[in-house]
Amino acid sequence: MKNILAFLCISIFMFSSCSSEDENITITLNFTHNWDGTPITNQDFDTLKFTNKNGEKISIEKLRYLISNISLLGLKNYHLINFTENSGTSFNISNLTNGTYTLSFRFGFSDEDNIDGVYQDLNSVSFNVPGMLGGGYHYMQFDGKYIDNKYEEAGFNYHSIRAVDRTYPDNLKFEDTSFEVNLGTVTISNNTEIEVKVNLAEWFKNPNTWDLNELNTVLMPNFEAQKTMSANGKGVFSLGEVSQ
């Protein structure tokens, strides 16, 4: 969990109820990826094998995204999931006790935590946002190819960041487009494994049908596109199997 604990504070657990057993247990969070229910691994990359709601065939070439404030870890933590390299998709959380917990996290950084340049591990993997866009960090880098309306292959860079309005470059206006994902309550004991399902098709369809012919690259400075991504992202994550 080397990416998780950069500024982990004391454990203030967010739980609805918990036993008083004085027992330290370890659980595992597994992020699995699918396209409308069809499982995806990084072996499925670089092939035009998925179709979005707008009817465009697409491939996935790169996918990295950041989650923060994982409730089971307490306050102030973050974790980078690099699906391209299949790293960070599974990690352990220790020092818990048996009980029922609320499982939630934030997609991206809230404005409070989105502090430009302070997270060295993210700096080292080029996850920063340029200063002209207000600095801070990406929430997600999702790159691939699609077949455009001229039946030609084209690229897309579905990059999610804090929305920035650059109408007046000397007076940037921001909107926090990170969002909380609340997966409900889970009952855990030692060695519990919790699956978090990630449906990548949702980024392109709910509540807004995404047209890659209109919105494909240079999306980071697009204020309205960032708000649309945030709205669509709220249906991406769901609770999967919880095994004891």
PDB file of C-alpha atoms in Angstrom:
ATOM      1  CA  MET A   1       0.000   0.000   0.000  1.00  0.00           C
ATOM      2  CA  LYS A   2       2.900   2.347  -0.621  1.00  0.00           C
ATOM      3  CA  ASN A   3       0.674   4.890  -2.332  1.00  0.00           C
ATOM      4  CA  ILE A   4      -1.937   5.013   0.359  1.00  0.00           C
ATOM      5  CA  LEU A   5      -0.344   6.416   3.409  1.00  0.00           C
ATOM      6  CA  ALA A   6       1.411   9.559   2.274  1.00  0.00           C
ATOM      7  CA  PHE A   7      -0.292  11.625   4.875  1.00  0.00           C
ATOM      8  CA  LEU A   8      -2.372   9.170   6.824  1.00  0.00           C
ATOM      9  CA  CYS A   9      -3.451  10.613  10.126  1.00  0.00           C
ATOM     10  CA  ILE A  10      -4.659   8.858  13.191  1.00  0.00           C
ATOM     11  CA  SER A  11      -7.331   6.303  12.538  1.00  0.00           C
ATOM     12  CA  ILE A  12     -10.760   7.825  12.951  1.00  0.00           C
ATOM     13  CA  PHE A  13     -12.969   5.085  11.665  1.00  0.00           C
ATOM     14  CA  MET A  14     -16.244   5.867   9.958  1.00  0.00           C
ATOM     15  CA  PHE A  15     -18.510   3.031  10.880  1.00  0.00           C
ATOM     16  CA  SER A  16     -22.103   2.553  11.669  1.00  0.00           C
ATOM     17  CA  SER A  17     -21.420  -0.096  14.257  1.00  0.00           C
ATOM     18  CA  CYS A  18     -18.430  -2.130  15.306  1.00  0.00           C
ATOM     19  CA  SER A  19     -17.665  -4.789  17.807  1.00  0.00           C
ATOM     20  CA  SER A  20     -15.509  -3.958  20.779  1.00  0.00           C
ATOM     21  CA  GLU A  21     -13.202  -6.922  20.240  1.00  0.00           C
ATOM     22  CA  ASP A  22      -9.623  -5.922  20.686  1.00  0.00           C
ATOM     23  CA  GLU A  23      -8.450  -7.630  17.548  1.00  0.00           C
ATOM     24  CA  ASN A  24      -6.401  -6.336  14.656  1.00  0.00           C
ATOM     25  CA  ILE A  25      -7.523  -7.812  11.380  1.00  0.00           C
ATOM     26  CA  THR A  26      -6.563  -7.327   7.748  1.00  0.00           C
ATOM     27  CA  ILE A  27      -8.885  -7.110   4.792  1.00  0.00           C
ATOM     28  CA  THR A  28      -8.317  -6.747   1.050  1.00  0.00           C
ATOM     29  CA  LEU A  29      -9.928  -4.357  -1.406  1.00  0.00           C
ATOM     30  CA  ASN A  30     -10.003  -5.643  -4.981  1.00  0.00           C
ATOM     31  CA  PHE A  31     -10.867  -3.275  -7.830  1.00  0.00           C
ATOM     32  CA  THR A  32     -12.158  -5.263 -10.790  1.00  0.00           C
ATOM     33  CA  HIS A  33     -12.975  -3.726 -14.155  1.00  0.00           C
ATOM     34  CA  ASN A  34     -15.699  -4.501 -16.637  1.00  0.00           C
ATOM     35  CA  TRP A  35     -17.521  -3.134 -19.647  1.00  0.00           C
ATOM     36  CA  ASP A  36     -21.219  -3.401 -18.889  1.00  0.00           C
ATOM     37  CA  GLY A  37     -20.605  -6.654 -17.051  1.00  0.00           C
ATOM     38  CA  THR A  38     -17.949  -8.180 -19.320  1.00  0.00           C
ATOM     39  CA  PRO A  39     -14.734  -8.531 -17.296  1.00  0.00           C
ATOM     40  CA  ILE A  40     -11.700  -6.611 -18.537  1.00  0.00           C
ATOM     41  CA  THR A  41      -8.023  -7.130 -17.865  1.00  0.00           C
ATOM     42  CA  ASN A  42      -5.129  -5.160 -19.251  1.00  0.00           C
ATOM     43  CA  GLN A  43      -4.738  -7.987 -21.779  1.00  0.00           C
ATOM     44  CA  ASP A  44      -7.837  -6.543 -23.453  1.00  0.00           C
ATOM     45  CA  PHE A  45      -6.060  -3.266 -24.161  1.00  0.00           C
ATOM     46  CA  ASP A  46      -5.187  -1.895 -27.599  1.00  0.00           C
ATOM     47  CA  THR A  47      -8.006  -3.644 -29.395  1.00  0.00           C
ATOM     48  CA  LEU A  48     -11.157  -1.945 -30.696  1.00  0.00           C
ATOM     49  CA  LYS A  49     -13.429  -4.363 -28.879  1.00  0.00           C
ATOM     50  CA  PHE A  50     -15.752  -2.141 -26.846  1.00  0.00           C
ATOM     51  CA  THR A  51     -18.738  -0.092 -28.020  1.00  0.00           C
ATOM     52  CA  ASN A  52     -19.982   2.931 -26.120  1.00  0.00           C
ATOM     53  CA  LYS A  53     -23.568   4.095 -25.833  1.00  0.00           C
ATOM     54  CA  ASN A  54     -23.069   6.485 -28.752  1.00  0.00           C
ATOM     55  CA  GLY A  55     -22.175   3.540 -30.961  1.00  0.00           C
ATOM     56  CA  GLU A  56     -18.462   4.204 -31.300  1.00  0.00           C
ATOM     57  CA  LYS A  57     -16.044   1.294 -31.191  1.00  0.00           C
ATOM     58  CA  ILE A  58     -13.212   2.040 -28.830  1.00  0.00           C
ATOM     59  CA  SER A  59     -10.038   0.571 -27.434  1.00  0.00           C
ATOM     60  CA  ILE A  60      -8.321   1.195 -24.119  1.00  0.00           C
ATOM     61  CA  GLU A  61      -4.632   2.028 -24.160  1.00  0.00           C
ATOM     62  CA  LYS A  62      -4.070   3.517 -20.726  1.00  0.00           C
ATOM     63  CA  LEU A  63      -6.062   3.828 -17.527  1.00  0.00           C
ATOM     64  CA  ARG A  64      -4.913   5.304 -14.247  1.00  0.00           C
ATOM     65  CA  TYR A  65      -7.094   6.915 -11.607  1.00  0.00           C
ATOM     66  CA  LEU A  66      -6.860   8.208  -8.079  1.00  0.00           C
ATOM     67  CA  ILE A  67      -9.068   7.575  -5.081  1.00  0.00           C
ATOM     68  CA  SER A  68      -8.732   9.284  -1.715  1.00  0.00           C
ATOM     69  CA  ASN A  69     -10.183   9.376   1.779  1.00  0.00           C
ATOM     70  CA  ILE A  70     -10.948   5.665   1.878  1.00  0.00           C
ATOM     71  CA  SER A  71     -13.199   5.451   4.914  1.00  0.00           C
ATOM     72  CA  LEU A  72     -11.645   2.253   6.286  1.00  0.00           C
ATOM     73  CA  LEU A  73      -8.297   4.024   6.529  1.00  0.00           C
ATOM     74  CA  GLY A  74      -9.567   7.084   8.347  1.00  0.00           C
ATOM     75  CA  LEU A  75      -8.924  10.577   7.109  1.00  0.00           C
ATOM     76  CA  LYS A  76      -6.366  11.857   4.657  1.00  0.00           C
ATOM     77  CA  ASN A  77      -5.158   9.035   2.451  1.00  0.00           C
ATOM     78  CA  TYR A  78      -4.956   8.375  -1.262  1.00  0.00           C
ATOM     79  CA  HIS A  79      -4.261   5.541  -3.635  1.00  0.00           C
ATOM     80  CA  LEU A  80      -3.330   5.416  -7.321  1.00  0.00           C
ATOM     81  CA  ILE A  81      -4.779   2.565  -9.353  1.00  0.00           C
ATOM     82  CA  ASN A  82      -2.787   1.846 -12.508  1.00  0.00           C
ATOM     83  CA  PHE A  83      -4.880  -0.600 -14.485  1.00  0.00           C
ATOM     84  CA  THR A  84      -2.493  -0.370 -17.446  1.00  0.00           C
ATOM     85  CA  GLU A  85       0.270  -1.946 -15.393  1.00  0.00           C
ATOM     86  CA  ASN A  86      -2.130  -3.886 -13.181  1.00  0.00           C
ATOM     87  CA  SER A  87      -0.728  -2.233 -10.069  1.00  0.00           C
ATOM     88  CA  GLY A  88      -2.696  -0.875  -7.161  1.00  0.00           C
ATOM     89  CA  THR A  89      -5.832  -2.761  -8.148  1.00  0.00           C
ATOM     90  CA  SER A  90      -5.641  -4.859  -4.976  1.00  0.00           C
ATOM     91  CA  PHE A  91      -4.403  -3.729  -1.576  1.00  0.00           C
ATOM     92  CA  ASN A  92      -4.670  -4.621   2.077  1.00  0.00           C
ATOM     93  CA  ILE A  93      -6.024  -2.580   4.960  1.00  0.00           C
ATOM     94  CA  SER A  94      -4.890  -3.570   8.452  1.00  0.00           C
ATOM     95  CA  ASN A  95      -5.543  -2.659  12.058  1.00  0.00           C
ATOM     96  CA  LEU A  96      -9.299  -3.035  11.837  1.00  0.00           C
ATOM     97  CA  THR A  97     -11.613  -4.857  14.192  1.00  0.00           C
ATOM     98  CA  ASN A  98     -14.480  -7.168  13.351  1.00  0.00           C
ATOM     99  CA  GLY A  99     -17.623  -5.242  12.646  1.00  0.00           C
ATOM    100  CA  THR A 100     -19.820  -3.468  10.158  1.00  0.00           C
ATOM    101  CA  TYR A 101     -18.354  -0.468   8.407  1.00  0.00           C
ATOM    102  CA  THR A 102     -19.422   2.122   5.908  1.00  0.00           C
ATOM    103  CA  LEU A 103     -17.231   1.789   2.828  1.00  0.00           C
ATOM    104  CA  SER A 104     -16.707   4.985   0.896  1.00  0.00           C
ATOM    105  CA  PHE A 105     -13.981   6.868  -0.915  1.00  0.00           C
ATOM    106  CA  ARG A 106     -13.567   9.948  -3.066  1.00  0.00           C
ATOM    107  CA  PHE A 107     -12.817   9.786  -6.772  1.00  0.00           C
ATOM    108  CA  GLY A 108      -9.909  12.173  -7.204  1.00  0.00           C
ATOM    109  CA  PHE A 109      -8.884  14.765  -4.653  1.00  0.00           C
ATOM    110  CA  SER A 110     -11.183  17.260  -3.005  1.00  0.00           C
ATOM    111  CA  ASP A 111     -10.018  20.842  -3.395  1.00  0.00           C
ATOM    112  CA  GLU A 112      -8.747  20.712   0.171  1.00  0.00           C
ATOM    113  CA  ASP A 113      -6.356  17.875  -0.650  1.00  0.00           C
ATOM    114  CA  ASN A 114      -5.576  18.785  -4.267  1.00  0.00           C
ATOM    115  CA  ILE A 115      -2.414  20.649  -3.317  1.00  0.00           C
ATOM    116  CA  ASP A 116      -0.072  21.302  -6.193  1.00  0.00           C
ATOM    117  CA  GLY A 117       3.214  19.403  -6.117  1.00  0.00           C
ATOM    118  CA  VAL A 118       3.128  18.005  -2.578  1.00  0.00           C
ATOM    119  CA  TYR A 119       2.696  14.293  -3.356  1.00  0.00           C
ATOM    120  CA  GLN A 120       6.078  13.098  -4.499  1.00  0.00           C
ATOM    121  CA  ASP A 121       4.965   9.659  -5.628  1.00  0.00           C
ATOM    122  CA  LEU A 122       2.351  11.235  -7.916  1.00  0.00           C
ATOM    123  CA  ASN A 123       4.875  13.781  -9.166  1.00  0.00           C
ATOM    124  CA  SER A 124       7.215  10.951 -10.091  1.00  0.00           C
ATOM    125  CA  VAL A 125       4.634   9.299 -12.361  1.00  0.00           C
ATOM    126  CA  SER A 126       3.554  12.513 -14.116  1.00  0.00           C
ATOM    127  CA  PHE A 127       0.106  12.706 -12.586  1.00  0.00           C
ATOM    128  CA  ASN A 128       0.292  16.476 -12.149  1.00  0.00           C
ATOM    129  CA  VAL A 129      -1.953  19.062 -13.788  1.00  0.00           C
ATOM    130  CA  PRO A 130      -0.144  21.975 -15.512  1.00  0.00           C
ATOM    131  CA  GLY A 131      -0.051  25.287 -13.691  1.00  0.00           C
ATOM    132  CA  MET A 132      -1.951  27.026 -16.497  1.00  0.00           C
ATOM    133  CA  LEU A 133      -4.902  24.821 -15.497  1.00  0.00           C
ATOM    134  CA  GLY A 134      -4.516  25.577 -11.824  1.00  0.00           C
ATOM    135  CA  GLY A 135      -2.077  22.814 -10.861  1.00  0.00           C
ATOM    136  CA  GLY A 136      -2.945  19.974  -8.542  1.00  0.00           C
ATOM    137  CA  TYR A 137      -3.399  16.439  -9.820  1.00  0.00           C
ATOM    138  CA  HIS A 138      -5.318  14.395 -12.315  1.00  0.00           C
ATOM    139  CA  TYR A 139      -8.240  12.360 -11.098  1.00  0.00           C
ATOM    140  CA  MET A 140      -7.966   9.997 -14.063  1.00  0.00           C
ATOM    141  CA  GLN A 141      -6.060   9.420 -17.301  1.00  0.00           C
ATOM    142  CA  PHE A 142      -8.083   7.247 -19.665  1.00  0.00           C
ATOM    143  CA  ASP A 143      -6.624   7.027 -23.178  1.00  0.00           C
ATOM    144  CA  GLY A 144      -7.575   4.984 -26.198  1.00  0.00           C
ATOM    145  CA  LYS A 145      -8.662   4.930 -29.815  1.00  0.00           C
ATOM    146  CA  TYR A 146     -12.086   5.067 -31.454  1.00  0.00           C
ATOM    147  CA  ILE A 147     -13.573   4.855 -34.923  1.00  0.00           C
ATOM    148  CA  ASP A 148     -14.770   8.322 -35.855  1.00  0.00           C
ATOM    149  CA  ASN A 149     -17.668   9.338 -38.101  1.00  0.00           C
ATOM    150  CA  LYS A 150     -15.361   9.134 -41.133  1.00  0.00           C
ATOM    151  CA  TYR A 151     -14.651   5.493 -40.253  1.00  0.00           C
ATOM    152  CA  GLU A 152     -11.080   6.349 -39.375  1.00  0.00           C
ATOM    153  CA  GLU A 153      -9.166   5.506 -36.223  1.00  0.00           C
ATOM    154  CA  ALA A 154      -8.617   8.476 -33.913  1.00  0.00           C
ATOM    155  CA  GLY A 155      -7.362   8.975 -30.399  1.00  0.00           C
ATOM    156  CA  PHE A 156      -9.120  10.119 -27.251  1.00  0.00           C
ATOM    157  CA  ASN A 157      -7.755  11.366 -23.938  1.00  0.00           C
ATOM    158  CA  TYR A 158     -10.535  11.188 -21.365  1.00  0.00           C
ATOM    159  CA  HIS A 159      -8.641  12.998 -18.626  1.00  0.00           C
ATOM    160  CA  SER A 160     -10.499  14.046 -15.514  1.00  0.00           C
ATOM    161  CA  ILE A 161      -9.309  16.938 -13.339  1.00  0.00           C
ATOM    162  CA  ARG A 162     -10.799  19.720 -11.226  1.00  0.00           C
ATOM    163  CA  ALA A 163     -12.910  21.785 -13.636  1.00  0.00           C
ATOM    164  CA  VAL A 164     -11.301  25.076 -14.525  1.00  0.00           C
ATOM    165  CA  ASP A 165     -12.895  27.991 -16.363  1.00  0.00           C
ATOM    166  CA  ARG A 166     -10.157  29.784 -18.337  1.00  0.00           C
ATOM    167  CA  THR A 167     -12.391  32.483 -19.801  1.00  0.00           C
ATOM    168  CA  TYR A 168     -10.146  34.960 -18.016  1.00  0.00           C
ATOM    169  CA  PRO A 169      -6.682  33.316 -17.754  1.00  0.00           C
ATOM    170  CA  ASP A 170      -5.593  35.785 -15.099  1.00  0.00           C
ATOM    171  CA  ASN A 171      -8.625  34.971 -13.003  1.00  0.00           C
ATOM    172  CA  LEU A 172      -9.202  31.231 -13.209  1.00  0.00           C
ATOM    173  CA  LYS A 173     -12.414  29.877 -11.754  1.00  0.00           C
ATOM    174  CA  PHE A 174     -12.586  26.353 -10.383  1.00  0.00           C
ATOM    175  CA  GLU A 175     -15.237  23.797  -9.558  1.00  0.00           C
ATOM    176  CA  ASP A 176     -14.470  20.729  -7.465  1.00  0.00           C
ATOM    177  CA  THR A 177     -15.515  17.857  -9.724  1.00  0.00           C
ATOM    178  CA  SER A 178     -14.200  15.082  -7.501  1.00  0.00           C
ATOM    179  CA  PHE A 179     -17.026  13.111  -5.915  1.00  0.00           C
ATOM    180  CA  GLU A 180     -17.731  10.706  -3.094  1.00  0.00           C
ATOM    181  CA  VAL A 181     -18.465   7.060  -3.827  1.00  0.00           C
ATOM    182  CA  ASN A 182     -20.499   5.462  -1.047  1.00  0.00           C
ATOM    183  CA  LEU A 183     -20.728   1.686  -1.429  1.00  0.00           C
ATOM    184  CA  GLY A 184     -22.847   1.150   1.673  1.00  0.00           C
ATOM    185  CA  THR A 185     -22.073  -1.033   4.647  1.00  0.00           C
ATOM    186  CA  VAL A 186     -19.896  -4.130   4.742  1.00  0.00           C
ATOM    187  CA  THR A 187     -19.433  -6.647   7.531  1.00  0.00           C
ATOM    188  CA  ILE A 188     -15.827  -7.683   7.877  1.00  0.00           C
ATOM    189  CA  SER A 189     -13.652 -10.140   9.743  1.00  0.00           C
ATOM    190  CA  ASN A 190     -10.078 -11.255   9.276  1.00  0.00           C
ATOM    191  CA  ASN A 191      -9.141 -11.934   5.634  1.00  0.00           C
ATOM    192  CA  THR A 192     -12.352 -10.479   4.244  1.00  0.00           C
ATOM    193  CA  GLU A 193     -12.043  -9.626   0.563  1.00  0.00           C
ATOM    194  CA  ILE A 194     -14.193  -6.824  -0.815  1.00  0.00           C
ATOM    195  CA  GLU A 195     -14.681  -6.385  -4.537  1.00  0.00           C
ATOM    196  CA  VAL A 196     -15.235  -2.904  -5.951  1.00  0.00           C
ATOM    197  CA  LYS A 197     -16.645  -3.155  -9.454  1.00  0.00           C
ATOM    198  CA  VAL A 198     -15.605  -0.520 -11.978  1.00  0.00           C
ATOM    199  CA  ASN A 199     -17.819  -0.352 -15.072  1.00  0.00           C
ATOM    200  CA  LEU A 200     -15.837   1.682 -17.590  1.00  0.00           C
ATOM    201  CA  ALA A 201     -18.791   1.942 -19.988  1.00  0.00           C
ATOM    202  CA  GLU A 202     -20.521   4.227 -17.492  1.00  0.00           C
ATOM    203  CA  TRP A 203     -18.045   7.003 -18.200  1.00  0.00           C
ATOM    204  CA  PHE A 204     -19.670   7.327 -21.614  1.00  0.00           C
ATOM    205  CA  LYS A 205     -23.365   7.006 -20.905  1.00  0.00           C
ATOM    206  CA  ASN A 206     -25.065   7.968 -17.647  1.00  0.00           C
ATOM    207  CA  PRO A 207     -26.610  10.454 -17.353  1.00  0.00           C
ATOM    208  CA  ASN A 208     -24.924  11.966 -20.419  1.00  0.00           C
ATOM    209  CA  THR A 209     -24.279  10.115 -23.661  1.00  0.00           C
ATOM    210  CA  TRP A 210     -20.703  10.953 -24.594  1.00  0.00           C
ATOM    211  CA  ASP A 211     -19.973  11.668 -28.264  1.00  0.00           C
ATOM    212  CA  LEU A 212     -16.297  11.031 -28.965  1.00  0.00           C
ATOM    213  CA  ASN A 213     -16.597  12.809 -32.299  1.00  0.00           C
ATOM    214  CA  GLU A 214     -17.334  15.980 -30.342  1.00  0.00           C
ATOM    215  CA  LEU A 215     -15.296  15.385 -27.186  1.00  0.00           C
ATOM    216  CA  ASN A 216     -12.101  13.407 -27.661  1.00  0.00           C
ATOM    217  CA  THR A 217      -8.905  15.284 -26.813  1.00  0.00           C
ATOM    218  CA  VAL A 218      -7.938  18.546 -25.074  1.00  0.00           C
ATOM    219  CA  LEU A 219     -10.612  17.941 -22.471  1.00  0.00           C
ATOM    220  CA  MET A 220      -8.668  19.181 -19.454  1.00  0.00           C
ATOM    221  CA  PRO A 221      -9.283  22.895 -20.216  1.00  0.00           C
ATOM    222  CA  ASN A 222     -12.934  22.171 -21.093  1.00  0.00           C
ATOM    223  CA  PHE A 223     -14.955  23.316 -18.087  1.00  0.00           C
ATOM    224  CA  GLU A 224     -18.251  21.810 -19.205  1.00  0.00           C
ATOM    225  CA  ALA A 225     -16.664  18.517 -20.267  1.00  0.00           C
ATOM    226  CA  GLN A 226     -15.134  18.094 -16.823  1.00  0.00           C
ATOM    227  CA  LYS A 227     -18.518  18.594 -15.169  1.00  0.00           C
ATOM    228  CA  THR A 228     -20.033  16.021 -17.522  1.00  0.00           C
ATOM    229  CA  MET A 229     -17.323  13.502 -16.669  1.00  0.00           C
ATOM    230  CA  SER A 230     -18.006  14.014 -12.980  1.00  0.00           C
ATOM    231  CA  ALA A 231     -21.722  13.404 -13.482  1.00  0.00           C
ATOM    232  CA  ASN A 232     -21.105  10.234 -15.503  1.00  0.00           C
ATOM    233  CA  GLY A 233     -18.523   8.921 -13.049  1.00  0.00           C
ATOM    234  CA  LYS A 234     -21.025   8.594 -10.251  1.00  0.00           C
ATOM    235  CA  GLY A 235     -22.384   5.396 -11.783  1.00  0.00           C
ATOM    236  CA  VAL A 236     -19.017   3.767 -12.440  1.00  0.00           C
ATOM    237  CA  PHE A 237     -18.327   2.158  -9.043  1.00  0.00           C
ATOM    238  CA  SER A 238     -20.406  -0.426  -7.215  1.00  0.00           C
ATOM    239  CA  LEU A 239     -19.965  -2.960  -4.457  1.00  0.00           C
ATOM    240  CA  GLY A 240     -19.225  -6.463  -5.680  1.00  0.00           C
ATOM    241  CA  GLU A 241     -18.698  -9.708  -3.809  1.00  0.00           C
ATOM    242  CA  VAL A 242     -17.753  -9.610  -0.144  1.00  0.00           C
ATOM    243  CA  SER A 243     -16.164 -12.903   0.865  1.00  0.00           C
ATOM    244  CA  GLN A 244     -15.143 -13.918   4.367  1.00  0.00           C
TER     245      GLN A 244
END
